[in-house]
Every structure is written in structure tokens, then in C-alpha cells.
CSV table of C-alpha atoms in Angstrom, one decimal:
chain,number,residue,atom,x,y,z
A,1,MET,CA,99.0,142.9,46.8
A,2,ILE,CA,100.7,139.7,47.4
A,3,THR,CA,101.4,138.8,51.1
A,4,PRO,CA,104.7,137.1,51.4
A,5,VAL,CA,104.7,133.7,52.8
A,6,LEU,CA,106.8,133.6,56.1
A,7,PRO,CA,108.8,130.6,56.8
A,8,ALA,CA,107.3,128.4,59.6
A,9,VAL,CA,108.7,129.0,63.0
A,10,ARG,CA,109.6,125.8,64.8
A,11,GLU,CA,107.9,125.8,68.2
A,12,GLU,CA,110.1,124.7,71.1
A,13,THR,CA,109.5,121.4,72.3
A,14,ARG,CA,108.7,120.8,76.0
A,15,ASP,CA,112.3,119.9,76.8
A,16,ASP,CA,113.8,122.8,74.8
A,17,SER,CA,111.7,125.1,76.9
A,18,ILE,CA,112.7,123.5,80.3
A,19,THR,CA,116.3,123.7,79.4
A,20,SER,CA,116.0,127.2,78.2
A,21,TRP,CA,114.6,128.2,81.8
A,22,ALA,CA,117.3,126.3,83.4
A,23,LEU,CA,119.9,128.4,81.5
A,24,ALA,CA,118.1,131.5,82.2
A,25,ALA,CA,117.9,130.7,86.0
A,26,ARG,CA,121.5,130.0,85.9
A,27,GLY,CA,121.9,133.7,84.5
A,28,GLY,CA,120.1,135.0,87.4
A,29,ASP,CA,116.4,135.0,86.5
A,30,PRO,CA,114.5,133.9,89.6
A,31,ASP,CA,111.2,133.7,87.6
A,32,ALA,CA,113.0,131.2,85.0
A,33,PHE,CA,113.9,128.8,87.9
A,34,ASP,CA,110.2,128.7,89.2
A,35,LEU,CA,108.9,127.8,85.7
A,36,PHE,CA,111.7,125.2,85.6
A,37,ALA,CA,110.7,123.7,89.0
A,38,ARG,CA,106.9,123.8,88.2
A,39,ALA,CA,107.3,122.1,84.8
A,40,LEU,CA,109.2,119.2,86.4
A,41,HIS,CA,108.1,118.7,89.9
A,42,ALA,CA,105.5,116.1,89.0
A,43,ASP,CA,108.2,114.1,87.0
A,44,VAL,CA,110.8,114.3,89.8
A,45,ARG,CA,108.1,113.1,92.3
A,46,ARG,CA,107.0,110.3,90.3
A,47,TYR,CA,110.5,109.1,89.6
A,48,VAL,CA,111.6,109.0,93.3
A,49,ARG,CA,108.3,107.4,94.4
A,50,PHE,CA,108.8,104.6,92.0
A,51,LEU,CA,112.3,104.3,93.1
A,52,GLY,CA,110.8,103.1,96.3
A,53,ALA,CA,110.3,106.2,98.4
A,54,ASP,CA,107.2,106.3,100.6
A,55,PRO,CA,104.7,109.2,99.9
A,56,GLN,CA,106.2,111.6,102.5
A,57,SER,CA,109.8,110.8,101.6
A,58,ALA,CA,109.0,111.4,97.9
A,59,GLU,CA,107.7,114.8,98.6
A,60,ASP,CA,110.8,115.5,100.7
A,61,LEU,CA,113.1,113.9,98.1
A,62,THR,CA,111.6,116.0,95.4
A,63,GLN,CA,112.1,119.4,97.5
A,64,ASP,CA,115.8,118.0,98.1
A,65,THR,CA,116.2,117.6,94.6
A,66,PHE,CA,115.4,121.1,93.5
A,67,LEU,CA,117.3,122.5,96.3
A,68,ARG,CA,120.3,120.5,94.9
A,69,ALA,CA,119.6,121.8,91.4
A,70,LEU,CA,119.5,125.3,92.6
A,71,GLY,CA,122.8,125.0,94.3
A,72,SER,CA,124.3,123.3,91.2
A,73,LEU,CA,122.8,125.6,88.5
A,74,HIS,CA,126.3,127.3,87.9
A,75,LEU,CA,127.6,123.8,86.7
A,76,PHE,CA,124.7,123.4,84.2
A,77,GLU,CA,125.9,124.1,80.6
A,78,GLY,CA,123.2,122.7,78.6
A,79,ARG,CA,125.0,119.8,77.1
A,80,SER,CA,122.1,117.4,78.0
A,81,SER,CA,118.6,118.5,78.4
A,82,ALA,CA,117.8,120.1,81.8
A,83,ARG,CA,115.3,117.3,82.5
A,84,THR,CA,117.9,114.7,82.1
A,85,TRP,CA,120.4,116.6,84.4
A,86,LEU,CA,117.6,117.0,87.1
A,87,MET,CA,116.8,113.4,86.9
A,88,SER,CA,120.4,112.6,87.6
A,89,ILE,CA,120.3,114.8,90.7
A,90,ALA,CA,117.0,113.0,91.7
A,91,ARG,CA,118.8,109.7,91.5
A,92,ARG,CA,121.7,110.9,93.6
A,93,ALA,CA,119.3,112.3,96.2
A,94,VAL,CA,117.4,108.8,96.4
A,95,ILE,CA,120.7,106.9,96.8
A,96,ASP,CA,122.1,109.3,99.3
A,97,SER,CA,118.7,108.9,101.3
A,98,ILE,CA,119.0,105.2,101.2
A,99,ARG,CA,122.6,105.3,102.5
A,100,TYR,CA,121.6,107.6,105.3
A,101,ALA,CA,118.6,105.4,106.2
A,102,THR,CA,120.6,102.3,106.4
A,103,SER,CA,123.3,104.1,108.7
A,104,ARG,CA,120.6,104.9,111.3
A,105,PRO,CA,118.6,102.5,113.9
A,106,ARG,CA,115.3,101.2,112.4
A,107,LEU,CA,112.5,102.7,114.6
A,108,THR,CA,109.6,101.6,112.7
A,109,ASP,CA,108.7,98.9,110.3
A,110,THR,CA,108.6,100.6,106.9
A,111,HIS,CA,106.0,98.2,105.3
A,112,ASP,CA,103.5,98.9,108.2
A,113,TRP,CA,104.2,102.7,107.9
A,114,GLN,CA,103.6,102.7,104.1
A,115,SER,CA,100.6,100.6,104.5
A,116,ALA,CA,99.1,103.2,107.2
A,117,ALA,CA,100.0,106.1,104.8
A,118,GLU,CA,98.2,104.5,101.9
A,119,ARG,CA,95.0,103.9,104.2
A,120,SER,CA,95.1,107.5,105.2
A,121,GLN,CA,94.9,108.8,101.7
A,122,PRO,CA,91.2,109.6,100.3
A,123,ARG,CA,89.5,106.9,98.6
A,124,GLY,CA,86.8,107.1,96.1
A,125,LEU,CA,88.8,109.3,93.9
A,126,PRO,CA,88.9,108.5,90.0
A,127,GLY,CA,92.1,106.4,89.4
A,128,PHE,CA,93.0,105.7,93.1
A,129,ASP,CA,92.6,101.8,93.2
A,130,GLU,CA,94.4,101.7,89.6
A,131,GLY,CA,97.2,103.9,90.8
A,132,ILE,CA,97.8,101.9,94.0
A,133,ALA,CA,97.7,98.8,91.8
A,134,LEU,CA,100.2,100.1,89.5
A,135,ALA,CA,102.4,101.3,92.3
A,136,ASP,CA,102.3,97.7,93.9
A,137,LEU,CA,103.3,96.1,90.6
A,138,LEU,CA,106.0,98.5,89.9
A,139,ASP,CA,107.3,97.8,93.6
A,140,ALA,CA,107.6,94.3,92.8
A,141,LEU,CA,110.0,94.8,89.9
A,142,PRO,CA,113.7,94.4,90.3
A,143,ASP,CA,115.2,97.8,91.1
A,144,GLU,CA,117.0,98.4,87.8
A,145,ARG,CA,114.0,97.4,85.8
A,146,ARG,CA,111.7,99.7,87.8
A,147,GLU,CA,114.1,102.6,87.2
A,148,ALA,CA,114.3,102.1,83.4
A,149,PHE,CA,110.5,101.6,82.9
A,150,VAL,CA,109.6,104.7,85.2
A,151,LEU,CA,112.1,107.0,83.3
A,152,THR,CA,111.1,106.0,79.9
A,153,GLN,CA,107.4,105.1,80.2
A,154,LEU,CA,106.0,107.4,83.0
A,155,VAL,CA,108.6,110.2,83.1
A,156,GLY,CA,108.9,110.1,79.3
A,157,LEU,CA,112.8,110.4,79.0
A,158,PRO,CA,114.2,108.9,75.5
A,159,TYR,CA,116.1,105.8,76.0
A,160,ALA,CA,119.5,107.6,75.5
A,161,GLU,CA,118.9,110.1,78.1
A,162,ALA,CA,117.4,107.4,80.5
A,163,ALA,CA,120.7,105.6,80.0
A,164,ASP,CA,122.7,108.8,81.0
A,165,VAL,CA,120.7,109.1,84.2
A,166,SER,CA,121.3,105.3,85.0
A,167,HIS,CA,124.9,105.1,83.8
A,168,CYS,CA,124.6,102.3,81.6
A,169,PRO,CA,124.2,101.6,77.9
A,170,VAL,CA,121.1,102.4,75.9
A,171,GLY,CA,120.7,98.7,74.8
A,172,THR,CA,120.7,97.8,78.6
A,173,VAL,CA,117.8,100.3,79.3
A,174,ARG,CA,115.9,99.0,76.3
A,175,SER,CA,116.2,95.4,77.4
A,176,ARG,CA,115.3,96.3,81.2
A,177,VAL,CA,112.1,98.1,79.8
A,178,ALA,CA,111.1,95.4,77.8
A,179,ARG,CA,111.5,92.8,80.5
A,180,ALA,CA,109.8,95.1,82.9
A,181,ARG,CA,106.9,95.5,80.4
A,182,ASN,CA,106.6,91.7,79.9
A,183,SER,CA,106.4,91.2,83.6
A,184,LEU,CA,103.9,93.8,84.1
A,185,ILE,CA,101.6,92.3,81.4
A,186,ALA,CA,102.1,88.9,82.8
A,187,ALA,CA,101.1,90.0,86.2
A,188,LEU,CA,98.1,92.0,85.1
A,189,ASP,CA,96.8,88.9,83.0
A,190,ASP,CA,97.3,86.8,86.3
A,191,ALA,CA,95.4,89.4,88.3
A,192,GLU,CA,92.5,89.4,85.8
A,193,ARG,CA,92.2,85.5,85.9
A,194,CYS,CA,93.0,84.9,89.4
A,195,THR,CA,92.8,87.9,91.8
A,196,PRO,CA,89.5,87.8,93.9
A,197,ALA,CA,87.9,91.3,94.4
A,198,GLY,CA,89.6,93.4,97.1
A,199,ALA,CA,92.8,91.4,97.1
A,200,GLY,CA,96.0,93.0,96.8
A,201,ALA,CA,98.2,93.4,93.5
A,202,PRO,CA,100.1,90.1,92.7
A,203,ALA,CA,103.8,89.9,92.9
A,204,VAL,CA,105.8,90.4,89.6
A,205,ALA,CA,108.0,87.8,88.3
A,206,ALA,CA,111.6,88.9,88.4
A,207,ALA,CA,112.5,86.8,85.0
């Protein structure tokens, strides 16, 4: 007996699955929204953190992003990937947070607060020092280059989708990523040559 050869079934990509969950959640499936949120929680937190949010604010902004997404699901039609749609919401949450913060009296020094928060985190974990160094280097980049680099290199968005999130041409995103990468490589090379053990990460040139 000859077994017929069945056509190969294309597996859904990660973004396809995430978008399907978002559309199902829009239709009223609560389990689908939970899957959607779990799949993108780390990406959203990484994105808002490297846009300049301190660790506690990053978690708050992440939760705010998903609350906004839940309230806006009825507007999502799947024309872009759900991940791109969510990153746009996260970007707006960060902008609103910055505007709110600048409209209020400053009660504490942000730099000192961030340093204290970092010192309170557990040390001795694999990758801890490297992660702090990367955060410092990225923080030194101009805002637009940092956002482009994080969206494409850390979050993993295609350049076209990162351009949609950032509201700029694809070519601009590519240029920002290239300049950010060159600055980071130069800073890391300088660190290896010049930075004494225990010293902080060097500043990244805004060339």
C-alpha cells in the first residue's frame, strides 16, 4: 500500500501566533489574552527599560501597556503584527509617563535613586555585571538611536515594523541602528583597553 505524501504544513511563526492570540482575545477569549501577555511581557519590559525607565518604573509601565492594550483590543484589526501594535502602545505609555513626571515637582534625585535600586539587586548572578554594563552603554546613546537599536536588536522587530513604532522612515531606523552599533563597538573597545577593573561603563559618543 502506498501512503500518500501530504503537503507540508507551514508552522506559524512566533509573531503569527501572537497576532492570532490578540485577535482571539478581541473576540472575547480571556485565555488568548493571557497567552498574548505572557509571550510579550519580557519584550515590553526590555523596551521601556532601555527607553530610560528605572527598574520599578519599567515594571509599572509594562503593566500599564498591557492594561492599555486590553482596553484597545477592539481597535486591533491585525493589519500589523500584534507585537508592533503593542510596542506602539508601550512607546505612548513611556511618553505619557515622561510628560507626567516633568509636570510634577522633583522630589528625589533620579540618578541617586537608580544607583540605589541597582545596588539593591542580587549580585553574583550569571550575566549580572554584563547586563548592567550593557544598560549603561545603551543609556549613553542618544534617545532615538537607543530606541532603534533596542527595537531591532533586543526586541527583534523587523526594521519596517520598528519604523512604524518610531514613526519614521525605514532608512532612518537603519541609519540609527548602524550608528548605535558603531558607538557601542567603539565604547566596548575603549573599555577593554582603558577601563580599570571595577570602574563603571564608559560614555558612548553621540557621533
